[in-house]
Amino acid sequence: MKGSVEESQARIAPEVTEIIQSSSHEPVAVVYQLRGSSGQRVPPADEMTEMVGAILGKLREMAPNLPLRHNIFKNLGSFVLLAPPEMHQQVLKEPEIRAAVLNQKKTA
C-alpha cells in the first residue's frame, strides 16, 4: 500500500501504532530515530537540524496553525515531537525515519 507506515520499514513500537490509529486528537510525544546515509548508523550531528527541519516543514505546510513542540538530539540521531496523532502518522511516512517509540509509556 503506497504511503503506508510499513512502506518506510521503520521499527515502530506497538504503542505508537496504537495511538496513531486511535480517534484521539490529544498531543502525544514520540521519539524518532533517523536513518544515517552511506553506511552510517545515524546522521551526522551537523545534518540533524536540517533533516528534522525538512520533516517539520512538511507538517507545517499541512497544518500551519498547529503548534509543534520538538527537541533535537543531534548526537543521538533522534528527535522528540509533541503533536496530535495524525501528524505522527505523516512523520512515519518519511523515508528518513528509522524507528519510533513513545517518549513516556502509559502508567497503570
mmCIF file of C-alpha atoms in Angstrom:
data_model
loop_
_atom_site.group_PDB
_atom_site.id
_atom_site.type_symbol
_atom_site.label_atom_id
_atom_site.label_comp_id
_atom_site.label_asym_id
_atom_site.label_seq_id
_atom_site.Cartn_x
_atom_site.Cartn_y
_atom_site.Cartn_z
ATOM 1 C CA MET A 1 0.000 0.000 0.000
ATOM 2 C CA LYS A 2 1.584 3.279 -1.095
ATOM 3 C CA GLY A 3 2.183 5.781 1.694
ATOM 4 C CA SER A 4 1.576 3.283 4.449
ATOM 5 C CA VAL A 5 3.535 3.244 7.671
ATOM 6 C CA GLU A 6 5.026 -0.117 6.663
ATOM 7 C CA GLU A 7 6.446 1.367 3.467
ATOM 8 C CA SER A 8 9.250 3.188 5.284
ATOM 9 C CA GLN A 9 10.208 -0.072 7.064
ATOM 10 C CA ALA A 10 10.726 1.847 10.275
ATOM 11 C CA ARG A 11 10.706 -0.043 13.557
ATOM 12 C CA ILE A 12 7.607 1.280 15.250
ATOM 13 C CA ALA A 13 6.736 0.476 18.846
ATOM 14 C CA PRO A 14 3.258 -1.081 19.141
ATOM 15 C CA GLU A 15 2.207 1.745 21.488
ATOM 16 C CA VAL A 16 2.925 4.310 18.763
ATOM 17 C CA THR A 17 0.863 2.361 16.231
ATOM 18 C CA GLU A 18 -1.986 2.087 18.733
ATOM 19 C CA ILE A 19 -2.016 5.830 19.401
ATOM 20 C CA ILE A 20 -1.871 6.951 15.772
ATOM 21 C CA GLN A 21 -4.709 4.595 14.881
ATOM 22 C CA SER A 22 -6.867 5.829 17.764
ATOM 23 C CA SER A 23 -9.511 8.521 17.405
ATOM 24 C CA SER A 24 -7.735 10.756 19.924
ATOM 25 C CA HIS A 25 -6.590 14.224 18.904
ATOM 26 C CA GLU A 26 -4.595 14.835 22.097
ATOM 27 C CA PRO A 27 -0.915 15.635 21.504
ATOM 28 C CA VAL A 28 1.494 12.807 22.243
ATOM 29 C CA ALA A 29 5.306 12.810 22.412
ATOM 30 C CA VAL A 30 7.076 10.351 20.117
ATOM 31 C CA VAL A 31 10.839 9.893 19.829
ATOM 32 C CA TYR A 32 12.080 9.270 16.286
ATOM 33 C CA GLN A 33 15.466 7.931 15.270
ATOM 34 C CA LEU A 34 16.639 8.961 11.813
ATOM 35 C CA ARG A 35 18.467 6.805 9.278
ATOM 36 C CA GLY A 36 22.073 7.563 8.501
ATOM 37 C CA SER A 37 23.331 7.634 4.944
ATOM 38 C CA SER A 38 26.273 5.941 3.250
ATOM 39 C CA GLY A 39 26.740 3.230 5.847
ATOM 40 C CA GLN A 40 26.358 5.443 8.918
ATOM 41 C CA ARG A 41 24.069 4.200 11.675
ATOM 42 C CA VAL A 42 22.774 7.723 12.430
ATOM 43 C CA PRO A 43 23.059 11.015 10.546
ATOM 44 C CA PRO A 44 25.997 13.294 11.391
ATOM 45 C CA ALA A 45 25.161 15.770 14.172
ATOM 46 C CA ASP A 46 25.651 18.739 11.843
ATOM 47 C CA GLU A 47 22.925 17.434 9.484
ATOM 48 C CA MET A 48 20.281 16.745 12.114
ATOM 49 C CA THR A 49 18.789 20.247 12.328
ATOM 50 C CA GLU A 50 18.308 20.395 8.564
ATOM 51 C CA MET A 51 16.821 16.886 8.347
ATOM 52 C CA VAL A 52 14.356 17.456 11.180
ATOM 53 C CA GLY A 53 13.534 20.912 9.807
ATOM 54 C CA ALA A 54 12.571 19.382 6.463
ATOM 55 C CA ILE A 55 10.235 16.883 8.141
ATOM 56 C CA LEU A 56 8.643 19.547 10.350
ATOM 57 C CA GLY A 57 8.345 21.884 7.360
ATOM 58 C CA LYS A 58 6.101 19.351 5.620
ATOM 59 C CA LEU A 59 3.916 19.151 8.729
ATOM 60 C CA ARG A 60 3.657 22.946 8.930
ATOM 61 C CA GLU A 61 2.518 23.056 5.305
ATOM 62 C CA MET A 62 -0.288 20.639 6.187
ATOM 63 C CA ALA A 63 -1.329 22.451 9.378
ATOM 64 C CA PRO A 64 0.252 25.928 9.540
ATOM 65 C CA ASN A 65 -1.512 26.963 12.763
ATOM 66 C CA LEU A 66 -0.715 23.799 14.678
ATOM 67 C CA PRO A 67 1.997 24.325 17.292
ATOM 68 C CA LEU A 68 4.628 21.599 17.025
ATOM 69 C CA ARG A 69 6.934 21.220 20.005
ATOM 70 C CA HIS A 70 10.150 19.339 19.379
ATOM 71 C CA ASN A 71 13.674 18.795 20.632
ATOM 72 C CA ILE A 72 16.560 17.506 18.528
ATOM 73 C CA PHE A 73 19.169 15.155 19.989
ATOM 74 C CA LYS A 74 21.876 15.789 17.407
ATOM 75 C CA ASN A 75 24.480 13.356 18.713
ATOM 76 C CA LEU A 76 21.942 10.541 19.030
ATOM 77 C CA GLY A 77 20.437 10.964 15.575
ATOM 78 C CA SER A 78 16.968 11.413 17.027
ATOM 79 C CA PHE A 79 14.303 13.940 17.932
ATOM 80 C CA VAL A 80 11.140 14.081 20.007
ATOM 81 C CA LEU A 81 7.934 15.599 18.665
ATOM 82 C CA LEU A 82 4.846 16.566 20.656
ATOM 83 C CA ALA A 83 1.943 16.658 18.209
ATOM 84 C CA PRO A 84 -1.502 15.162 17.549
ATOM 85 C CA PRO A 85 -1.566 11.540 16.319
ATOM 86 C CA GLU A 86 -2.425 12.496 12.737
ATOM 87 C CA MET A 87 0.833 14.448 12.485
ATOM 88 C CA HIS A 88 2.808 11.439 13.715
ATOM 89 C CA GLN A 89 1.129 9.359 11.043
ATOM 90 C CA GLN A 90 2.624 11.718 8.461
ATOM 91 C CA VAL A 91 6.088 11.656 10.056
ATOM 92 C CA LEU A 92 6.126 7.860 9.906
ATOM 93 C CA LYS A 93 5.750 8.036 6.114
ATOM 94 C CA GLU A 94 9.101 9.806 5.796
ATOM 95 C CA PRO A 95 11.908 7.556 4.478
ATOM 96 C CA GLU A 96 14.397 9.120 6.926
ATOM 97 C CA ILE A 97 12.603 7.584 9.915
ATOM 98 C CA ARG A 98 14.385 4.514 11.259
ATOM 99 C CA ALA A 99 12.426 3.914 14.493
ATOM 100 C CA ALA A 100 9.666 5.417 16.642
ATOM 101 C CA VAL A 101 8.868 4.942 20.331
ATOM 102 C CA LEU A 102 6.663 6.759 22.818
ATOM 103 C CA ASN A 103 8.507 9.298 24.927
ATOM 104 C CA GLN A 104 6.648 8.044 28.002
ATOM 105 C CA LYS A 105 4.813 4.796 28.433
ATOM 106 C CA LYS A 106 1.318 4.814 29.878
ATOM 107 C CA THR A 107 1.219 4.190 33.604
ATOM 108 C CA ALA A 108 -1.310 1.880 35.174
#
